[in-house]
Amino acid sequence: QVQLVESGGGLVQAGGSLRLSCVASGSIVRINDMGWYRQAPGKERELVATIMRSGSTKYADSVKGRFTISGDVAKNTMYLQMNSLKAEDTAVYYCNAFVLVGDTWSRAWGQGTQVTVSA
């Protein structure tokens, strides 16, 4: 089994910053990539940022220049530094990883951490 645990969410004023963390554990042979997704009330879950095992990253247009994804996929850890937060960044943020368990690749999800940005 695989567990992804997020931390670092909370309430912050617009313009402020938060740092999210994600740690993966369990019977993991290898992780190919990790990413952050978010889901606001009444909206679909959307990609925020991803980081590959190689270290390459990708961002949603809405967060480019404000959010930075980092971490060490080989060590099962990932972070999201969120600066210049806006009210529209309010959502539950989920950690995601593409993991190899045994000989099977699959997507694993964390339980999510709430980020609330007050205007």
Short mmCIF file of N, CA, C and O in Angstrom, two decimals:
data_model
loop_
_atom_site.label_atom_id
_atom_site.label_comp_id
_atom_site.label_asym_id
_atom_site.label_seq_id
_atom_site.Cartn_x
_atom_site.Cartn_y
_atom_site.Cartn_z
N GLN A 1 0.83 -1.19 0.00
CA GLN A 1 0.00 0.00 0.00
C GLN A 1 0.87 1.25 0.00
O GLN A 1 2.02 1.20 0.41
N VAL A 2 0.27 2.33 -0.48
CA VAL A 2 0.98 3.61 -0.58
C VAL A 2 0.21 4.66 0.19
O VAL A 2 -1.01 4.75 0.10
N GLN A 3 0.92 5.47 0.94
CA GLN A 3 0.31 6.59 1.64
C GLN A 3 1.00 7.88 1.22
O GLN A 3 2.22 7.96 1.17
N LEU A 4 0.19 8.88 0.90
CA LEU A 4 0.68 10.22 0.61
C LEU A 4 0.10 11.15 1.67
O LEU A 4 -1.13 11.20 1.83
N VAL A 5 0.95 11.86 2.36
CA VAL A 5 0.50 12.73 3.44
C VAL A 5 0.91 14.16 3.15
O VAL A 5 2.09 14.46 3.01
N GLU A 6 -0.11 15.02 3.05
CA GLU A 6 0.13 16.44 2.82
C GLU A 6 0.11 17.19 4.15
O GLU A 6 -0.59 16.78 5.09
N SER A 7 0.82 18.30 4.18
CA SER A 7 0.78 19.19 5.35
C SER A 7 1.09 20.61 4.89
O SER A 7 1.61 20.81 3.79
N GLY A 8 0.77 21.57 5.75
CA GLY A 8 1.12 22.95 5.47
C GLY A 8 -0.01 23.86 5.04
O GLY A 8 0.19 25.06 4.84
N GLY A 9 -1.20 23.32 4.88
CA GLY A 9 -2.32 24.16 4.50
C GLY A 9 -2.74 25.07 5.65
O GLY A 9 -2.24 24.96 6.77
N GLY A 10 -3.66 25.98 5.37
CA GLY A 10 -4.14 26.88 6.40
C GLY A 10 -4.84 28.09 5.83
O GLY A 10 -5.20 28.13 4.66
N LEU A 11 -5.02 29.07 6.69
CA LEU A 11 -5.69 30.33 6.32
C LEU A 11 -4.65 31.43 6.21
O LEU A 11 -3.81 31.60 7.12
N VAL A 12 -4.70 32.16 5.13
CA VAL A 12 -3.74 33.24 4.90
C VAL A 12 -4.44 34.39 4.19
O VAL A 12 -5.42 34.17 3.46
N GLN A 13 -3.96 35.59 4.41
CA GLN A 13 -4.53 36.74 3.72
C GLN A 13 -4.01 36.82 2.29
O GLN A 13 -2.92 36.32 1.98
N ALA A 14 -4.78 37.44 1.44
CA ALA A 14 -4.35 37.65 0.06
C ALA A 14 -3.00 38.36 0.05
O ALA A 14 -2.77 39.29 0.82
N GLY A 15 -2.12 37.88 -0.83
CA GLY A 15 -0.77 38.42 -0.90
C GLY A 15 0.23 37.66 -0.06
O GLY A 15 1.44 37.88 -0.18
N GLY A 16 -0.26 36.80 0.81
CA GLY A 16 0.60 36.03 1.69
C GLY A 16 1.15 34.78 1.04
O GLY A 16 0.98 34.55 -0.16
N SER A 17 1.84 33.98 1.86
CA SER A 17 2.50 32.78 1.37
C SER A 17 2.19 31.58 2.25
O SER A 17 1.91 31.72 3.44
N LEU A 18 2.26 30.41 1.64
CA LEU A 18 2.16 29.14 2.34
C LEU A 18 3.09 28.15 1.65
O LEU A 18 3.36 28.27 0.46
N ARG A 19 3.54 27.15 2.42
CA ARG A 19 4.36 26.08 1.86
C ARG A 19 3.73 24.74 2.20
O ARG A 19 3.54 24.41 3.37
N LEU A 20 3.41 23.99 1.16
CA LEU A 20 2.84 22.66 1.33
C LEU A 20 3.93 21.62 1.21
O LEU A 20 4.88 21.79 0.44
N SER A 21 3.76 20.53 1.95
CA SER A 21 4.69 19.41 1.88
C SER A 21 3.91 18.12 1.61
O SER A 21 2.75 18.00 2.00
N CYS A 22 4.58 17.18 0.96
CA CYS A 22 3.99 15.87 0.70
C CYS A 22 5.09 14.82 0.85
O CYS A 22 6.17 14.95 0.28
N VAL A 23 4.77 13.79 1.61
CA VAL A 23 5.69 12.67 1.78
C VAL A 23 4.96 11.39 1.42
O VAL A 23 3.85 11.15 1.90
N ALA A 24 5.59 10.58 0.59
CA ALA A 24 5.02 9.29 0.20
C ALA A 24 5.73 8.18 0.96
O ALA A 24 6.95 8.24 1.17
N SER A 25 4.94 7.18 1.36
CA SER A 25 5.52 6.05 2.07
C SER A 25 4.76 4.79 1.72
O SER A 25 3.69 4.83 1.11
N GLY A 26 5.31 3.65 2.14
CA GLY A 26 4.67 2.39 1.86
C GLY A 26 5.54 1.50 1.00
O GLY A 26 6.75 1.70 0.90
N SER A 27 4.92 0.54 0.35
CA SER A 27 5.65 -0.45 -0.44
C SER A 27 5.98 0.07 -1.83
O SER A 27 5.63 -0.52 -2.85
N ILE A 28 6.70 1.17 -1.86
CA ILE A 28 7.01 1.86 -3.12
C ILE A 28 8.35 1.38 -3.66
O ILE A 28 9.36 1.44 -2.96
N VAL A 29 8.33 0.91 -4.88
CA VAL A 29 9.57 0.52 -5.54
C VAL A 29 10.23 1.75 -6.18
O VAL A 29 11.43 1.96 -6.08
N ARG A 30 9.36 2.55 -6.83
CA ARG A 30 9.88 3.71 -7.55
C ARG A 30 8.74 4.69 -7.79
O ARG A 30 7.59 4.30 -7.96
N ILE A 31 9.06 5.98 -7.81
CA ILE A 31 8.10 7.03 -8.18
C ILE A 31 8.61 7.69 -9.46
O ILE A 31 9.77 8.09 -9.53
N ASN A 32 7.74 7.83 -10.44
CA ASN A 32 8.12 8.45 -11.70
C ASN A 32 7.95 9.97 -11.66
O ASN A 32 8.78 10.70 -12.20
N ASP A 33 6.85 10.41 -11.07
CA ASP A 33 6.59 11.84 -10.99
C ASP A 33 5.65 12.10 -9.83
O ASP A 33 4.93 11.21 -9.36
N MET A 34 5.63 13.34 -9.37
CA MET A 34 4.72 13.78 -8.31
C MET A 34 4.11 15.10 -8.74
O MET A 34 4.67 15.83 -9.57
N GLY A 35 2.96 15.40 -8.15
CA GLY A 35 2.32 16.64 -8.54
C GLY A 35 1.33 17.13 -7.50
O GLY A 35 0.95 16.40 -6.59
N TRP A 36 0.96 18.39 -7.65
CA TRP A 36 -0.08 19.00 -6.83
C TRP A 36 -1.29 19.30 -7.70
O TRP A 36 -1.15 19.83 -8.80
N TYR A 37 -2.44 18.96 -7.19
CA TYR A 37 -3.71 19.27 -7.80
C TYR A 37 -4.53 20.03 -6.78
O TYR A 37 -4.26 19.97 -5.58
N ARG A 38 -5.57 20.72 -7.25
CA ARG A 38 -6.46 21.40 -6.31
C ARG A 38 -7.89 21.33 -6.80
O ARG A 38 -8.15 21.21 -7.99
N GLN A 39 -8.80 21.42 -5.84
CA GLN A 39 -10.22 21.39 -6.16
C GLN A 39 -10.94 22.41 -5.30
O GLN A 39 -10.95 22.30 -4.07
N ALA A 40 -11.52 23.40 -5.96
CA ALA A 40 -12.31 24.42 -5.29
C ALA A 40 -13.76 23.96 -5.23
O ALA A 40 -14.19 23.14 -6.05
N PRO A 41 -14.54 24.49 -4.30
CA PRO A 41 -15.95 24.09 -4.19
C PRO A 41 -16.70 24.30 -5.51
O PRO A 41 -16.61 25.37 -6.12
N GLY A 42 -17.40 23.27 -5.94
CA GLY A 42 -18.18 23.36 -7.15
C GLY A 42 -17.40 23.27 -8.44
O GLY A 42 -17.96 23.43 -9.52
N LYS A 43 -16.09 23.02 -8.34
CA LYS A 43 -15.25 22.95 -9.53
C LYS A 43 -14.56 21.60 -9.62
O LYS A 43 -14.47 20.87 -8.64
N GLU A 44 -14.07 21.29 -10.81
CA GLU A 44 -13.35 20.05 -11.00
C GLU A 44 -11.91 20.17 -10.47
O GLU A 44 -11.36 21.27 -10.37
N ARG A 45 -11.33 19.02 -10.15
CA ARG A 45 -9.95 19.00 -9.72
C ARG A 45 -9.05 19.41 -10.89
O ARG A 45 -9.26 18.95 -12.02
N GLU A 46 -8.08 20.27 -10.62
CA GLU A 46 -7.21 20.75 -11.68
C GLU A 46 -5.75 20.63 -11.28
O GLU A 46 -5.40 20.66 -10.10
N LEU A 47 -4.92 20.48 -12.31
CA LEU A 47 -3.48 20.39 -12.10
C LEU A 47 -2.92 21.74 -11.68
O LEU A 47 -3.29 22.77 -12.26
N VAL A 48 -2.04 21.73 -10.68
CA VAL A 48 -1.37 22.95 -10.27
C VAL A 48 0.08 22.92 -10.78
O VAL A 48 0.54 23.84 -11.44
N ALA A 49 0.80 21.85 -10.45
CA ALA A 49 2.20 21.75 -10.84
C ALA A 49 2.66 20.31 -10.72
O ALA A 49 2.11 19.54 -9.91
N THR A 50 3.65 19.93 -11.53
CA THR A 50 4.21 18.60 -11.46
C THR A 50 5.74 18.67 -11.47
O THR A 50 6.32 19.63 -11.99
N ILE A 51 6.36 17.63 -10.90
CA ILE A 51 7.81 17.51 -10.93
C ILE A 51 8.15 16.08 -11.29
O ILE A 51 7.57 15.13 -10.74
N MET A 52 9.06 15.93 -12.24
CA MET A 52 9.47 14.61 -12.70
C MET A 52 10.67 14.13 -11.88
O MET A 52 11.33 14.91 -11.20
N ARG A 53 10.95 12.86 -12.02
CA ARG A 53 12.11 12.29 -11.34
C ARG A 53 13.39 13.00 -11.80
O ARG A 53 14.35 13.14 -11.04
N SER A 54 13.38 13.46 -13.05
CA SER A 54 14.53 14.18 -13.61
C SER A 54 14.69 15.57 -13.00
O SER A 54 15.74 16.20 -13.15
N GLY A 55 13.62 16.04 -12.36
CA GLY A 55 13.64 17.39 -11.79
C GLY A 55 12.91 18.42 -12.63
O GLY A 55 12.72 19.56 -12.19
N SER A 56 12.51 18.04 -13.84
CA SER A 56 11.79 18.99 -14.68
C SER A 56 10.41 19.26 -14.08
O SER A 56 9.82 18.39 -13.43
N THR A 57 9.93 20.46 -14.31
CA THR A 57 8.66 20.89 -13.69
C THR A 57 7.72 21.47 -14.73
O THR A 57 8.13 21.89 -15.83
N LYS A 58 6.45 21.49 -14.37
CA LYS A 58 5.42 22.08 -15.21
C LYS A 58 4.40 22.74 -14.30
O LYS A 58 4.12 22.26 -13.21
N TYR A 59 3.84 23.88 -14.79
CA TYR A 59 2.89 24.65 -13.99
C TYR A 59 1.63 24.98 -14.78
O TYR A 59 1.68 25.19 -15.99
N ALA A 60 0.54 25.12 -14.06
CA ALA A 60 -0.67 25.68 -14.67
C ALA A 60 -0.42 27.16 -14.91
O ALA A 60 0.28 27.82 -14.13
N ASP A 61 -1.01 27.68 -15.96
CA ASP A 61 -0.81 29.10 -16.29
C ASP A 61 -1.23 30.00 -15.14
O ASP A 61 -0.62 31.06 -14.90
N SER A 62 -2.24 29.60 -14.40
CA SER A 62 -2.78 30.43 -13.34
C SER A 62 -1.83 30.62 -12.16
O SER A 62 -2.02 31.54 -11.35
N VAL A 63 -0.81 29.77 -12.05
CA VAL A 63 0.10 29.86 -10.91
C VAL A 63 1.54 30.18 -11.31
O VAL A 63 2.40 30.36 -10.43
N LYS A 64 1.81 30.23 -12.58
CA LYS A 64 3.17 30.52 -13.04
C LYS A 64 3.65 31.85 -12.49
O LYS A 64 2.93 32.84 -12.49
N GLY A 65 4.88 31.84 -11.98
CA GLY A 65 5.47 33.06 -11.42
C GLY A 65 5.12 33.28 -9.97
O GLY A 65 5.72 34.14 -9.32
N ARG A 66 4.15 32.52 -9.44
CA ARG A 66 3.76 32.68 -8.04
C ARG A 66 4.05 31.42 -7.21
O ARG A 66 4.40 31.53 -6.04
N PHE A 67 3.89 30.26 -7.81
CA PHE A 67 4.10 28.99 -7.11
C PHE A 67 5.39 28.33 -7.61
O PHE A 67 5.74 28.44 -8.79
N THR A 68 6.06 27.62 -6.71
CA THR A 68 7.26 26.88 -7.07
C THR A 68 7.16 25.47 -6.49
O THR A 68 7.01 25.31 -5.27
N ILE A 69 7.26 24.48 -7.37
CA ILE A 69 7.27 23.09 -6.93
C ILE A 69 8.73 22.65 -6.80
O ILE A 69 9.58 23.02 -7.63
N SER A 70 9.01 21.88 -5.77
CA SER A 70 10.37 21.39 -5.57
C SER A 70 10.30 20.06 -4.83
O SER A 70 9.22 19.60 -4.46
N GLY A 71 11.44 19.48 -4.63
CA GLY A 71 11.49 18.23 -3.89
C GLY A 71 12.44 17.25 -4.54
O GLY A 71 13.18 17.59 -5.46
N ASP A 72 12.42 16.02 -4.04
CA ASP A 72 13.26 14.95 -4.55
C ASP A 72 12.36 13.74 -4.74
O ASP A 72 12.03 13.05 -3.77
N VAL A 73 11.96 13.52 -5.97
CA VAL A 73 11.05 12.42 -6.26
C VAL A 73 11.68 11.08 -5.85
O VAL A 73 10.98 10.19 -5.36
N ALA A 74 12.97 10.96 -6.02
CA ALA A 74 13.66 9.72 -5.65
C ALA A 74 13.61 9.46 -4.15
O ALA A 74 13.74 8.32 -3.70
N LYS A 75 13.39 10.53 -3.38
CA LYS A 75 13.28 10.40 -1.93
C LYS A 75 11.84 10.57 -1.45
O LYS A 75 11.59 10.79 -0.26
N ASN A 76 10.91 10.54 -2.41
CA ASN A 76 9.48 10.51 -2.10
C ASN A 76 8.97 11.78 -1.42
O ASN A 76 8.00 11.72 -0.66
N THR A 77 9.59 12.89 -1.68
CA THR A 77 9.16 14.13 -1.04
C THR A 77 8.95 15.23 -2.08
O THR A 77 9.64 15.28 -3.11
N MET A 78 8.03 16.12 -1.76
CA MET A 78 7.68 17.20 -2.69
C MET A 78 7.15 18.38 -1.88
O MET A 78 6.53 18.18 -0.82
N TYR A 79 7.38 19.57 -2.42
CA TYR A 79 6.91 20.78 -1.75
C TYR A 79 6.25 21.70 -2.77
O TYR A 79 6.51 21.62 -3.97
N LEU A 80 5.43 22.60 -2.27
CA LEU A 80 4.85 23.64 -3.11
C LEU A 80 4.92 24.95 -2.34
O LEU A 80 4.21 25.12 -1.34
N GLN A 81 5.77 25.85 -2.80
CA GLN A 81 5.86 27.18 -2.22
C GLN A 81 4.88 28.08 -2.96
O GLN A 81 4.99 28.24 -4.18
N MET A 82 3.94 28.62 -2.23
CA MET A 82 2.90 29.45 -2.83
C MET A 82 3.04 30.88 -2.33
O MET A 82 2.90 31.14 -1.13
N ASN A 83 3.35 31.78 -3.24
CA ASN A 83 3.50 33.20 -2.91
C ASN A 83 2.42 34.02 -3.62
O ASN A 83 1.78 33.55 -4.55
N SER A 84 2.26 35.24 -3.15
CA SER A 84 1.28 36.16 -3.76
C SER A 84 -0.08 35.48 -3.92
O SER A 84 -0.70 35.53 -4.99
N LEU A 85 -0.52 34.85 -2.86
CA LEU A 85 -1.77 34.09 -2.93
C LEU A 85 -2.96 34.99 -3.18
O LEU A 85 -3.02 36.14 -2.71
N LYS A 86 -3.91 34.44 -3.93
CA LYS A 86 -5.13 35.15 -4.28
C LYS A 86 -6.33 34.38 -3.73
O LYS A 86 -6.24 33.18 -3.48
N ALA A 87 -7.45 35.07 -3.63
CA ALA A 87 -8.67 34.42 -3.14
C ALA A 87 -9.02 33.22 -4.01
O ALA A 87 -9.50 32.19 -3.51
N GLU A 88 -8.76 33.32 -5.30
CA GLU A 88 -9.10 32.22 -6.22
C GLU A 88 -8.18 31.01 -6.08
O GLU A 88 -8.42 29.98 -6.72
N ASP A 89 -7.16 31.11 -5.24
CA ASP A 89 -6.32 29.94 -4.96
C ASP A 89 -6.93 29.07 -3.86
O ASP A 89 -6.41 27.99 -3.56
N THR A 90 -8.00 29.55 -3.25
CA THR A 90 -8.67 28.79 -2.20
C THR A 90 -9.18 27.46 -2.75
O THR A 90 -9.91 27.43 -3.74
N ALA A 91 -8.76 26.37 -2.12
CA ALA A 91 -9.12 25.03 -2.59
C ALA A 91 -8.54 24.00 -1.63
O ALA A 91 -7.73 24.34 -0.75
N VAL A 92 -8.94 22.76 -1.84
CA VAL A 92 -8.26 21.64 -1.21
C VAL A 92 -7.14 21.22 -2.15
O VAL A 92 -7.39 20.99 -3.34
N TYR A 93 -5.95 21.15 -1.64
CA TYR A 93 -4.78 20.80 -2.44
C TYR A 93 -4.40 19.34 -2.17
O TYR A 93 -4.26 18.93 -1.01
N TYR A 94 -4.24 18.58 -3.27
CA TYR A 94 -3.96 17.16 -3.18
C TYR A 94 -2.58 16.84 -3.75
O TYR A 94 -2.19 17.36 -4.80
N CYS A 95 -1.90 15.95 -3.06
CA CYS A 95 -0.63 15.41 -3.54
C CYS A 95 -0.93 14.18 -4.38
O CYS A 95 -1.83 13.40 -4.06
N ASN A 96 -0.17 14.02 -5.45
CA ASN A 96 -0.36 12.89 -6.36
C ASN A 96 1.00 12.34 -6.75
O ASN A 96 1.97 13.08 -6.87
N ALA A 97 1.06 11.02 -6.92
CA ALA A 97 2.32 10.41 -7.34
C ALA A 97 2.04 9.21 -8.23
O ALA A 97 1.06 8.48 -8.00
N PHE A 98 2.89 9.03 -9.23
CA PHE A 98 2.81 7.86 -10.11
C PHE A 98 3.83 6.88 -9.60
O PHE A 98 5.04 7.08 -9.74
N VAL A 99 3.33 5.79 -8.99
CA VAL A 99 4.20 4.93 -8.20
C VAL A 99 4.21 3.51 -8.73
O VAL A 99 3.22 3.03 -9.28
N LEU A 100 5.35 2.86 -8.51
CA LEU A 100 5.49 1.44 -8.84
C LEU A 100 5.45 0.67 -7.53
O LEU A 100 6.30 0.86 -6.65
N VAL A 101 4.46 -0.20 -7.43
CA VAL A 101 4.32 -1.09 -6.28
C VAL A 101 4.35 -2.52 -6.82
O VAL A 101 3.47 -2.87 -7.63
N GLY A 102 5.35 -3.27 -6.41
CA GLY A 102 5.52 -4.59 -7.02
C GLY A 102 5.90 -4.40 -8.49
O GLY A 102 6.93 -3.78 -8.78
N ASP A 103 5.05 -4.88 -9.41
CA ASP A 103 5.31 -4.68 -10.83
C ASP A 103 4.19 -3.88 -11.48
O ASP A 103 4.00 -3.93 -12.70
N THR A 104 3.44 -3.14 -10.68
CA THR A 104 2.29 -2.39 -11.18
C THR A 104 2.46 -0.90 -10.91
O THR A 104 2.71 -0.48 -9.78
N TRP A 105 2.25 -0.10 -12.00
CA TRP A 105 2.27 1.36 -11.88
C TRP A 105 0.84 1.84 -11.66
O TRP A 105 -0.09 1.36 -12.31
N SER A 106 0.69 2.83 -10.78
CA SER A 106 -0.63 3.40 -10.54
C SER A 106 -0.48 4.79 -9.95
O SER A 106 0.59 5.16 -9.46
N ARG A 107 -1.59 5.56 -10.00
CA ARG A 107 -1.65 6.90 -9.41
C ARG A 107 -2.14 6.79 -7.98
O ARG A 107 -3.15 6.15 -7.71
N ALA A 108 -1.42 7.43 -7.07
CA ALA A 108 -1.82 7.48 -5.67
C ALA A 108 -2.13 8.93 -5.29
O ALA A 108 -1.52 9.86 -5.81
N TRP A 109 -3.10 9.08 -4.38
CA TRP A 109 -3.55 10.40 -3.95
C TRP A 109 -3.47 10.54 -2.44
O TRP A 109 -3.72 9.58 -1.71
N GLY A 110 -3.17 11.75 -2.00
CA GLY A 110 -3.27 12.05 -0.59
C GLY A 110 -4.69 12.46 -0.23
O GLY A 110 -5.57 12.53 -1.09
N GLN A 111 -4.91 12.72 1.06
CA GLN A 111 -6.24 13.08 1.54
C GLN A 111 -6.57 14.55 1.29
O GLN A 111 -7.74 14.93 1.34
N GLY A 112 -5.56 15.34 1.04
CA GLY A 112 -5.79 16.75 0.76
C GLY A 112 -5.57 17.63 1.96
O GLY A 112 -5.72 17.21 3.11
N THR A 113 -5.20 18.87 1.69
CA THR A 113 -5.03 19.87 2.73
C THR A 113 -5.70 21.17 2.28
O THR A 113 -5.54 21.58 1.13
N GLN A 114 -6.46 21.77 3.17
CA GLN A 114 -7.23 22.96 2.82
C GLN A 114 -6.36 24.21 2.83
O GLN A 114 -5.61 24.45 3.77
N VAL A 115 -6.47 24.97 1.76
CA VAL A 115 -5.84 26.28 1.67
C VAL A 115 -6.94 27.31 1.49
O VAL A 115 -7.73 27.22 0.54
N THR A 116 -7.00 28.27 2.39
CA THR A 116 -8.02 29.32 2.32
C THR A 116 -7.33 30.67 2.30
O THR A 116 -6.55 30.98 3.20
N VAL A 117 -7.64 31.45 1.27
CA VAL A 117 -7.05 32.77 1.12
C VAL A 117 -8.15 33.80 1.29
O VAL A 117 -9.11 33.82 0.51
N SER A 118 -8.01 34.64 2.30
CA SER A 118 -9.04 35.65 2.55
C SER A 118 -8.70 36.92 1.77
O SER A 118 -7.55 37.33 1.68
N ALA A 119 -9.75 37.51 1.21
CA ALA A 119 -9.56 38.70 0.36
C ALA A 119 -9.25 39.94 1.20
O ALA A 119 -9.59 39.98 2.37
#
